Amino acid sequence: MQLSIPKILPSWATVISNNAGLIEVEINEQHPGFHSIIEELSTEIEPGTVGVKANDLCERLSIEMVDTNEEN
């Protein structure tokens, strides 16, 4: 899977590295903007466990996930 990232990310997200199709993003989880998005996108995965789907978060950040193994 390959990712393409937008030129401008929210102030709470910083690209740390982008090597061989693997993008590392550092998130300032103390930032209120990050908390509001997580609260909006979070769902209960199982009783007592809440999470955010990577696809939903990438879509919100305008990060496109592309499966390079998929045949056209």
PDB file of N, CA, C and O in Angstrom:
ATOM      1  N   MET A   1       0.842  -1.170   0.000  1.00  0.00           N
ATOM      2  CA  MET A   1       0.000   0.000   0.000  1.00  0.00           C
ATOM      3  C   MET A   1       0.885   1.229   0.000  1.00  0.00           C
ATOM      4  O   MET A   1       1.856   1.304   0.726  1.00  0.00           O
ATOM      5  N   GLN A   2       0.565   2.187  -0.819  1.00  0.00           N
ATOM      6  CA  GLN A   2       1.315   3.427  -0.916  1.00  0.00           C
ATOM      7  C   GLN A   2       0.413   4.570  -0.463  1.00  0.00           C
ATOM      8  O   GLN A   2      -0.793   4.521  -0.638  1.00  0.00           O
ATOM      9  N   LEU A   3       0.998   5.590   0.105  1.00  0.00           N
ATOM     10  CA  LEU A   3       0.245   6.750   0.550  1.00  0.00           C
ATOM     11  C   LEU A   3       0.738   7.981  -0.175  1.00  0.00           C
ATOM     12  O   LEU A   3       1.917   8.112  -0.469  1.00  0.00           O
ATOM     13  N   SER A   4      -0.185   8.865  -0.480  1.00  0.00           N
ATOM     14  CA  SER A   4       0.226  10.182  -0.941  1.00  0.00           C
ATOM     15  C   SER A   4      -0.314  11.168   0.071  1.00  0.00           C
ATOM     16  O   SER A   4      -1.463  11.076   0.484  1.00  0.00           O
ATOM     17  N   ILE A   5       0.529  12.073   0.512  1.00  0.00           N
ATOM     18  CA  ILE A   5       0.128  12.995   1.568  1.00  0.00           C
ATOM     19  C   ILE A   5      -0.025  14.398   1.013  1.00  0.00           C
ATOM     20  O   ILE A   5       0.648  14.775   0.065  1.00  0.00           O
ATOM     21  N   PRO A   6      -0.930  15.165   1.603  1.00  0.00           N
ATOM     22  CA  PRO A   6      -1.105  16.543   1.147  1.00  0.00           C
ATOM     23  C   PRO A   6       0.086  17.397   1.566  1.00  0.00           C
ATOM     24  O   PRO A   6       0.837  17.035   2.470  1.00  0.00           O
ATOM     25  N   LYS A   7       0.263  18.501   0.893  1.00  0.00           N
ATOM     26  CA  LYS A   7       1.364  19.416   1.218  1.00  0.00           C
ATOM     27  C   LYS A   7       1.192  20.033   2.605  1.00  0.00           C
ATOM     28  O   LYS A   7       2.153  20.305   3.290  1.00  0.00           O
ATOM     29  N   ILE A   8      -0.064  20.254   3.003  1.00  0.00           N
ATOM     30  CA  ILE A   8      -0.324  20.892   4.292  1.00  0.00           C
ATOM     31  C   ILE A   8      -1.135  19.946   5.172  1.00  0.00           C
ATOM     32  O   ILE A   8      -2.230  19.543   4.810  1.00  0.00           O
ATOM     33  N   LEU A   9      -0.570  19.571   6.310  1.00  0.00           N
ATOM     34  CA  LEU A   9      -1.267  18.758   7.301  1.00  0.00           C
ATOM     35  C   LEU A   9      -1.733  19.671   8.426  1.00  0.00           C
ATOM     36  O   LEU A   9      -1.242  20.792   8.575  1.00  0.00           O
ATOM     37  N   PRO A  10      -2.656  19.195   9.255  1.00  0.00           N
ATOM     38  CA  PRO A  10      -3.067  20.015  10.406  1.00  0.00           C
ATOM     39  C   PRO A  10      -1.866  20.332  11.289  1.00  0.00           C
ATOM     40  O   PRO A  10      -0.857  19.613  11.270  1.00  0.00           O
ATOM     41  N   SER A  11      -1.991  21.358  12.099  1.00  0.00           N
ATOM     42  CA  SER A  11      -0.876  21.794  12.943  1.00  0.00           C
ATOM     43  C   SER A  11      -0.448  20.731  13.942  1.00  0.00           C
ATOM     44  O   SER A  11       0.658  20.770  14.453  1.00  0.00           O
ATOM     45  N   TRP A  12      -1.290  19.751  14.213  1.00  0.00           N
ATOM     46  CA  TRP A  12      -0.947  18.707  15.171  1.00  0.00           C
ATOM     47  C   TRP A  12      -0.278  17.487  14.528  1.00  0.00           C
ATOM     48  O   TRP A  12       0.070  16.535  15.213  1.00  0.00           O
ATOM     49  N   ALA A  13      -0.073  17.499  13.203  1.00  0.00           N
ATOM     50  CA  ALA A  13       0.544  16.365  12.507  1.00  0.00           C
ATOM     51  C   ALA A  13       1.780  16.832  11.739  1.00  0.00           C
ATOM     52  O   ALA A  13       1.735  17.826  11.031  1.00  0.00           O
ATOM     53  N   THR A  14       2.879  16.084  11.884  1.00  0.00           N
ATOM     54  CA  THR A  14       4.133  16.412  11.213  1.00  0.00           C
ATOM     55  C   THR A  14       4.700  15.146  10.581  1.00  0.00           C
ATOM     56  O   THR A  14       4.803  14.113  11.246  1.00  0.00           O
ATOM     57  N   VAL A  15       5.082  15.231   9.302  1.00  0.00           N
ATOM     58  CA  VAL A  15       5.720  14.099   8.646  1.00  0.00           C
ATOM     59  C   VAL A  15       7.154  14.006   9.156  1.00  0.00           C
ATOM     60  O   VAL A  15       7.921  14.954   9.048  1.00  0.00           O
ATOM     61  N   ILE A  16       7.501  12.859   9.708  1.00  0.00           N
ATOM     62  CA  ILE A  16       8.840  12.620  10.247  1.00  0.00           C
ATOM     63  C   ILE A  16       9.735  12.014   9.176  1.00  0.00           C
ATOM     64  O   ILE A  16      10.887  12.370   9.029  1.00  0.00           O
ATOM     65  N   SER A  17       9.198  11.051   8.425  1.00  0.00           N
ATOM     66  CA  SER A  17       9.966  10.435   7.346  1.00  0.00           C
ATOM     67  C   SER A  17       9.020   9.925   6.270  1.00  0.00           C
ATOM     68  O   SER A  17       7.851   9.680   6.514  1.00  0.00           O
ATOM     69  N   ASN A  18       9.569   9.792   5.065  1.00  0.00           N
ATOM     70  CA  ASN A  18       8.814   9.292   3.918  1.00  0.00           C
ATOM     71  C   ASN A  18       9.789   8.485   3.068  1.00  0.00           C
ATOM     72  O   ASN A  18      10.388   8.985   2.148  1.00  0.00           O
ATOM     73  N   ASN A  19       9.963   7.215   3.440  1.00  0.00           N
ATOM     74  CA  ASN A  19      10.933   6.351   2.763  1.00  0.00           C
ATOM     75  C   ASN A  19      10.268   5.066   2.274  1.00  0.00           C
ATOM     76  O   ASN A  19       9.545   4.420   3.022  1.00  0.00           O
ATOM     77  N   ALA A  20      10.532   4.708   1.037  1.00  0.00           N
ATOM     78  CA  ALA A  20      10.075   3.443   0.456  1.00  0.00           C
ATOM     79  C   ALA A  20       8.576   3.226   0.616  1.00  0.00           C
ATOM     80  O   ALA A  20       8.114   2.126   0.877  1.00  0.00           O
ATOM     81  N   GLY A  21       7.802   4.294   0.479  1.00  0.00           N
ATOM     82  CA  GLY A  21       6.354   4.178   0.554  1.00  0.00           C
ATOM     83  C   GLY A  21       5.801   4.122   1.961  1.00  0.00           C
ATOM     84  O   GLY A  21       4.598   4.007   2.158  1.00  0.00           O
ATOM     85  N   LEU A  22       6.665   4.186   2.960  1.00  0.00           N
ATOM     86  CA  LEU A  22       6.232   4.178   4.353  1.00  0.00           C
ATOM     87  C   LEU A  22       6.348   5.596   4.899  1.00  0.00           C
ATOM     88  O   LEU A  22       7.432   6.173   4.939  1.00  0.00           O
ATOM     89  N   ILE A  23       5.229   6.146   5.285  1.00  0.00           N
ATOM     90  CA  ILE A  23       5.202   7.516   5.791  1.00  0.00           C
ATOM     91  C   ILE A  23       5.003   7.479   7.296  1.00  0.00           C
ATOM     92  O   ILE A  23       4.081   6.840   7.791  1.00  0.00           O
ATOM     93  N   GLU A  24       5.889   8.150   8.005  1.00  0.00           N
ATOM     94  CA  GLU A  24       5.785   8.234   9.458  1.00  0.00           C
ATOM     95  C   GLU A  24       5.325   9.644   9.812  1.00  0.00           C
ATOM     96  O   GLU A  24       5.952  10.630   9.426  1.00  0.00           O
ATOM     97  N   VAL A  25       4.204   9.717  10.530  1.00  0.00           N
ATOM     98  CA  VAL A  25       3.638  10.997  10.932  1.00  0.00           C
ATOM     99  C   VAL A  25       3.630  11.066  12.449  1.00  0.00           C
ATOM    100  O   VAL A  25       3.170  10.144  13.124  1.00  0.00           O
ATOM    101  N   GLU A  26       4.173  12.145  12.983  1.00  0.00           N
ATOM    102  CA  GLU A  26       4.135  12.368  14.427  1.00  0.00           C
ATOM    103  C   GLU A  26       2.903  13.211  14.742  1.00  0.00           C
ATOM    104  O   GLU A  26       2.644  14.215  14.071  1.00  0.00           O
ATOM    105  N   ILE A  27       2.166  12.786  15.748  1.00  0.00           N
ATOM    106  CA  ILE A  27       0.933  13.485  16.130  1.00  0.00           C
ATOM    107  C   ILE A  27       1.099  14.053  17.528  1.00  0.00           C
ATOM    108  O   ILE A  27       1.496  13.342  18.459  1.00  0.00           O
ATOM    109  N   ASN A  28       0.783  15.329  17.667  1.00  0.00           N
ATOM    110  CA  ASN A  28       0.757  15.972  18.985  1.00  0.00           C
ATOM    111  C   ASN A  28      -0.614  15.682  19.582  1.00  0.00           C
ATOM    112  O   ASN A  28      -1.585  16.376  19.324  1.00  0.00           O
ATOM    113  N   GLU A  29      -0.684  14.621  20.365  1.00  0.00           N
ATOM    114  CA  GLU A  29      -1.982  14.193  20.887  1.00  0.00           C
ATOM    115  C   GLU A  29      -2.531  15.104  21.980  1.00  0.00           C
ATOM    116  O   GLU A  29      -3.651  14.928  22.429  1.00  0.00           O
ATOM    117  N   GLN A  30      -1.771  16.112  22.379  1.00  0.00           N
ATOM    118  CA  GLN A  30      -2.259  17.093  23.348  1.00  0.00           C
ATOM    119  C   GLN A  30      -3.029  18.231  22.670  1.00  0.00           C
ATOM    120  O   GLN A  30      -3.716  18.997  23.334  1.00  0.00           O
ATOM    121  N   HIS A  31      -2.910  18.325  21.346  1.00  0.00           N
ATOM    122  CA  HIS A  31      -3.538  19.416  20.598  1.00  0.00           C
ATOM    123  C   HIS A  31      -5.065  19.235  20.585  1.00  0.00           C
ATOM    124  O   HIS A  31      -5.568  18.160  20.287  1.00  0.00           O
ATOM    125  N   PRO A  32      -5.821  20.292  20.910  1.00  0.00           N
ATOM    126  CA  PRO A  32      -7.288  20.183  20.939  1.00  0.00           C
ATOM    127  C   PRO A  32      -7.898  19.806  19.584  1.00  0.00           C
ATOM    128  O   PRO A  32      -8.919  19.119  19.529  1.00  0.00           O
ATOM    129  N   GLY A  33      -7.278  20.225  18.492  1.00  0.00           N
ATOM    130  CA  GLY A  33      -7.800  19.875  17.168  1.00  0.00           C
ATOM    131  C   GLY A  33      -7.732  18.381  16.918  1.00  0.00           C
ATOM    132  O   GLY A  33      -8.621  17.794  16.300  1.00  0.00           O
ATOM    133  N   PHE A  34      -6.677  17.747  17.406  1.00  0.00           N
ATOM    134  CA  PHE A  34      -6.546  16.301  17.278  1.00  0.00           C
ATOM    135  C   PHE A  34      -7.633  15.603  18.080  1.00  0.00           C
ATOM    136  O   PHE A  34      -8.290  14.687  17.596  1.00  0.00           O
ATOM    137  N   HIS A  35      -7.868  16.069  19.295  1.00  0.00           N
ATOM    138  CA  HIS A  35      -8.890  15.452  20.141  1.00  0.00           C
ATOM    139  C   HIS A  35     -10.276  15.557  19.523  1.00  0.00           C
ATOM    140  O   HIS A  35     -11.052  14.605  19.572  1.00  0.00           O
ATOM    141  N   SER A  36     -10.596  16.677  18.918  1.00  0.00           N
ATOM    142  CA  SER A  36     -11.936  16.835  18.340  1.00  0.00           C
ATOM    143  C   SER A  36     -12.151  15.888  17.160  1.00  0.00           C
ATOM    144  O   SER A  36     -13.227  15.319  17.007  1.00  0.00           O
ATOM    145  N   ILE A  37     -11.123  15.673  16.344  1.00  0.00           N
ATOM    146  CA  ILE A  37     -11.254  14.740  15.218  1.00  0.00           C
ATOM    147  C   ILE A  37     -11.368  13.306  15.720  1.00  0.00           C
ATOM    148  O   ILE A  37     -12.190  12.529  15.239  1.00  0.00           O
ATOM    149  N   ILE A  38     -10.560  12.946  16.699  1.00  0.00           N
ATOM    150  CA  ILE A  38     -10.610  11.589  17.247  1.00  0.00           C
ATOM    151  C   ILE A  38     -11.981  11.323  17.868  1.00  0.00           C
ATOM    152  O   ILE A  38     -12.567  10.260  17.659  1.00  0.00           O
ATOM    153  N   GLU A  39     -12.504  12.271  18.599  1.00  0.00           N
ATOM    154  CA  GLU A  39     -13.835  12.103  19.200  1.00  0.00           C
ATOM    155  C   GLU A  39     -14.895  11.924  18.119  1.00  0.00           C
ATOM    156  O   GLU A  39     -15.798  11.103  18.257  1.00  0.00           O
ATOM    157  N   GLU A  40     -14.779  12.675  17.043  1.00  0.00           N
ATOM    158  CA  GLU A  40     -15.756  12.599  15.959  1.00  0.00           C
ATOM    159  C   GLU A  40     -15.676  11.275  15.201  1.00  0.00           C
ATOM    160  O   GLU A  40     -16.704  10.714  14.811  1.00  0.00           O
ATOM    161  N   LEU A  41     -14.469  10.753  14.986  1.00  0.00           N
ATOM    162  CA  LEU A  41     -14.282   9.555  14.171  1.00  0.00           C
ATOM    163  C   LEU A  41     -14.279   8.248  14.962  1.00  0.00           C
ATOM    164  O   LEU A  41     -14.349   7.178  14.374  1.00  0.00           O
ATOM    165  N   SER A  42     -14.174   8.319  16.281  1.00  0.00           N
ATOM    166  CA  SER A  42     -14.009   7.101  17.066  1.00  0.00           C
ATOM    167  C   SER A  42     -15.291   6.273  17.117  1.00  0.00           C
ATOM    168  O   SER A  42     -16.397   6.792  17.086  1.00  0.00           O
ATOM    169  N   THR A  43     -15.072   4.961  17.145  1.00  0.00           N
ATOM    170  CA  THR A  43     -16.167   4.001  17.282  1.00  0.00           C
ATOM    171  C   THR A  43     -15.717   2.924  18.263  1.00  0.00           C
ATOM    172  O   THR A  43     -14.530   2.686  18.448  1.00  0.00           O
ATOM    173  N   GLU A  44     -16.687   2.263  18.860  1.00  0.00           N
ATOM    174  CA  GLU A  44     -16.361   1.178  19.785  1.00  0.00           C
ATOM    175  C   GLU A  44     -16.066  -0.075  18.972  1.00  0.00           C
ATOM    176  O   GLU A  44     -16.905  -0.564  18.226  1.00  0.00           O
ATOM    177  N   ILE A  45     -14.853  -0.571  19.096  1.00  0.00           N
ATOM    178  CA  ILE A  45     -14.415  -1.760  18.364  1.00  0.00           C
ATOM    179  C   ILE A  45     -14.958  -3.012  19.036  1.00  0.00           C
ATOM    180  O   ILE A  45     -15.443  -3.926  18.383  1.00  0.00           O
ATOM    181  N   GLU A  46     -14.851  -3.032  20.322  1.00  0.00           N
ATOM    182  CA  GLU A  46     -15.426  -4.096  21.149  1.00  0.00           C
ATOM    183  C   GLU A  46     -15.715  -3.459  22.495  1.00  0.00           C
ATOM    184  O   GLU A  46     -15.251  -2.346  22.758  1.00  0.00           O
ATOM    185  N   PRO A  47     -16.504  -4.090  23.343  1.00  0.00           N
ATOM    186  CA  PRO A  47     -16.847  -3.462  24.627  1.00  0.00           C
ATOM    187  C   PRO A  47     -15.611  -2.958  25.377  1.00  0.00           C
ATOM    188  O   PRO A  47     -14.665  -3.702  25.621  1.00  0.00           O
ATOM    189  N   GLY A  48     -15.602  -1.672  25.657  1.00  0.00           N
ATOM    190  CA  GLY A  48     -14.511  -1.050  26.389  1.00  0.00           C
ATOM    191  C   GLY A  48     -13.320  -0.623  25.548  1.00  0.00           C
ATOM    192  O   GLY A  48     -12.390  -0.022  26.059  1.00  0.00           O
ATOM    193  N   THR A  49     -13.327  -0.912  24.244  1.00  0.00           N
ATOM    194  CA  THR A  49     -12.217  -0.536  23.367  1.00  0.00           C
ATOM    195  C   THR A  49     -12.720   0.382  22.267  1.00  0.00           C
ATOM    196  O   THR A  49     -13.590  -0.003  21.485  1.00  0.00           O
ATOM    197  N   VAL A  50     -12.187   1.593  22.236  1.00  0.00           N
ATOM    198  CA  VAL A  50     -12.581   2.584  21.239  1.00  0.00           C
ATOM    199  C   VAL A  50     -11.405   2.833  20.318  1.00  0.00           C
ATOM    200  O   VAL A  50     -10.263   2.897  20.761  1.00  0.00           O
ATOM    201  N   GLY A  51     -11.671   2.975  19.019  1.00  0.00           N
ATOM    202  CA  GLY A  51     -10.602   3.219  18.067  1.00  0.00           C
ATOM    203  C   GLY A  51     -11.082   4.034  16.888  1.00  0.00           C
ATOM    204  O   GLY A  51     -12.261   4.362  16.770  1.00  0.00           O
ATOM    205  N   VAL A  52     -10.146   4.350  16.015  1.00  0.00           N
ATOM    206  CA  VAL A  52     -10.428   5.101  14.792  1.00  0.00           C
ATOM    207  C   VAL A  52      -9.891   4.287  13.627  1.00  0.00           C
ATOM    208  O   VAL A  52      -8.754   3.816  13.665  1.00  0.00           O
ATOM    209  N   LYS A  53     -10.701   4.112  12.589  1.00  0.00           N
ATOM    210  CA  LYS A  53     -10.256   3.400  11.398  1.00  0.00           C
ATOM    211  C   LYS A  53      -9.221   4.248  10.665  1.00  0.00           C
ATOM    212  O   LYS A  53      -9.419   5.450  10.472  1.00  0.00           O
ATOM    213  N   ALA A  54      -8.119   3.613  10.267  1.00  0.00           N
ATOM    214  CA  ALA A  54      -7.056   4.329   9.563  1.00  0.00           C
ATOM    215  C   ALA A  54      -7.590   5.004   8.310  1.00  0.00           C
ATOM    216  O   ALA A  54      -7.224   6.145   8.007  1.00  0.00           O
ATOM    217  N   ASN A  55      -8.475   4.329   7.593  1.00  0.00           N
ATOM    218  CA  ASN A  55      -9.046   4.899   6.369  1.00  0.00           C
ATOM    219  C   ASN A  55      -9.816   6.180   6.660  1.00  0.00           C
ATOM    220  O   ASN A  55      -9.713   7.161   5.919  1.00  0.00           O
ATOM    221  N   ASP A  56     -10.588   6.193   7.756  1.00  0.00           N
ATOM    222  CA  ASP A  56     -11.354   7.390   8.120  1.00  0.00           C
ATOM    223  C   ASP A  56     -10.434   8.557   8.466  1.00  0.00           C
ATOM    224  O   ASP A  56     -10.668   9.691   8.049  1.00  0.00           O
ATOM    225  N   LEU A  57      -9.369   8.268   9.225  1.00  0.00           N
ATOM    226  CA  LEU A  57      -8.434   9.324   9.600  1.00  0.00           C
ATOM    227  C   LEU A  57      -7.684   9.845   8.379  1.00  0.00           C
ATOM    228  O   LEU A  57      -7.534  11.058   8.203  1.00  0.00           O
ATOM    229  N   CYS A  58      -7.241   8.941   7.504  1.00  0.00           N
ATOM    230  CA  CYS A  58      -6.542   9.360   6.287  1.00  0.00           C
ATOM    231  C   CYS A  58      -7.452  10.211   5.406  1.00  0.00           C
ATOM    232  O   CYS A  58      -7.010  11.223   4.842  1.00  0.00           O
ATOM    233  N   GLU A  59      -8.699   9.806   5.291  1.00  0.00           N
ATOM    234  CA  GLU A  59      -9.643  10.579   4.478  1.00  0.00           C
ATOM    235  C   GLU A  59      -9.815  11.984   5.036  1.00  0.00           C
ATOM    236  O   GLU A  59      -9.806  12.965   4.296  1.00  0.00           O
ATOM    237  N   ARG A  60      -9.913  12.104   6.354  1.00  0.00           N
ATOM    238  CA  ARG A  60     -10.074  13.411   6.995  1.00  0.00           C
ATOM    239  C   ARG A  60      -8.853  14.288   6.775  1.00  0.00           C
ATOM    240  O   ARG A  60      -8.950  15.497   6.608  1.00  0.00           O
ATOM    241  N   LEU A  61      -7.658  13.666   6.738  1.00  0.00           N
ATOM    242  CA  LEU A  61      -6.411  14.416   6.563  1.00  0.00           C
ATOM    243  C   LEU A  61      -6.036  14.594   5.099  1.00  0.00           C
ATOM    244  O   LEU A  61      -4.982  15.126   4.782  1.00  0.00           O
ATOM    245  N   SER A  62      -6.883  14.100   4.190  1.00  0.00           N
ATOM    246  CA  SER A  62      -6.622  14.140   2.746  1.00  0.00           C
ATOM    247  C   SER A  62      -5.381  13.343   2.382  1.00  0.00           C
ATOM    248  O   SER A  62      -4.625  13.715   1.490  1.00  0.00           O
ATOM    249  N   ILE A  63      -5.159  12.243   3.083  1.00  0.00           N
ATOM    250  CA  ILE A  63      -4.089  11.309   2.763  1.00  0.00           C
ATOM    251  C   ILE A  63      -4.724  10.177   1.977  1.00  0.00           C
ATOM    252  O   ILE A  63      -5.661   9.545   2.437  1.00  0.00           O
ATOM    253  N   GLU A  64      -4.208   9.942   0.793  1.00  0.00           N
ATOM    254  CA  GLU A  64      -4.780   8.913  -0.067  1.00  0.00           C
ATOM    255  C   GLU A  64      -4.029   7.601   0.100  1.00  0.00           C
ATOM    256  O   GLU A  64      -2.810   7.551  -0.030  1.00  0.00           O
ATOM    257  N   MET A  65      -4.772   6.550   0.423  1.00  0.00           N
ATOM    258  CA  MET A  65      -4.182   5.215   0.539  1.00  0.00           C
ATOM    259  C   MET A  65      -4.409   4.489  -0.775  1.00  0.00           C
ATOM    260  O   MET A  65      -5.531   4.387  -1.253  1.00  0.00           O
ATOM    261  N   VAL A  66      -3.330   3.999  -1.377  1.00  0.00           N
ATOM    262  CA  VAL A  66      -3.414   3.312  -2.660  1.00  0.00           C
ATOM    263  C   VAL A  66      -2.806   1.930  -2.507  1.00  0.00           C
ATOM    264  O   VAL A  66      -1.668   1.790  -2.092  1.00  0.00           O
ATOM    265  N   ASP A  67      -3.575   0.902  -2.850  1.00  0.00           N
ATOM    266  CA  ASP A  67      -3.081  -0.463  -2.781  1.00  0.00           C
ATOM    267  C   ASP A  67      -2.317  -0.773  -4.058  1.00  0.00           C
ATOM    268  O   ASP A  67      -2.899  -0.924  -5.130  1.00  0.00           O
ATOM    269  N   THR A  68      -1.000  -0.864  -3.963  1.00  0.00           N
ATOM    270  CA  THR A  68      -0.165  -1.090  -5.150  1.00  0.00           C
ATOM    271  C   THR A  68      -0.181  -2.549  -5.577  1.00  0.00           C
ATOM    272  O   THR A  68       0.314  -2.872  -6.651  1.00  0.00           O
ATOM    273  N   ASN A  69      -0.749  -3.437  -4.782  1.00  0.00           N
ATOM    274  CA  ASN A  69      -0.852  -4.840  -5.144  1.00  0.00           C
ATOM    275  C   ASN A  69      -2.130  -5.148  -5.915  1.00  0.00           C
ATOM    276  O   ASN A  69      -2.289  -6.241  -6.448  1.00  0.00           O
ATOM    277  N   GLU A  70      -3.042  -4.209  -5.953  1.00  0.00           N
ATOM    278  CA  GLU A  70      -4.326  -4.396  -6.629  1.00  0.00           C
ATOM    279  C   GLU A  70      -4.161  -4.308  -8.149  1.00  0.00           C
ATOM    280  O   GLU A  70      -3.530  -3.407  -8.651  1.00  0.00           O
ATOM    281  N   GLU A  71      -4.715  -5.291  -8.850  1.00  0.00           N
ATOM    282  CA  GLU A  71      -4.637  -5.266 -10.308  1.00  0.00           C
ATOM    283  C   GLU A  71      -5.712  -4.368 -10.858  1.00  0.00           C
ATOM    284  O   GLU A  71      -6.821  -4.323 -10.356  1.00  0.00           O
ATOM    285  N   ASN A  72      -5.388  -3.621 -11.918  1.00  0.00           N
ATOM    286  CA  ASN A  72      -6.351  -2.690 -12.512  1.00  0.00           C
ATOM    287  C   ASN A  72      -7.248  -3.383 -13.483  1.00  0.00           C
ATOM    288  O   ASN A  72      -6.976  -4.086 -14.315  1.00  0.00           O
TER     289      ASN A  72
END
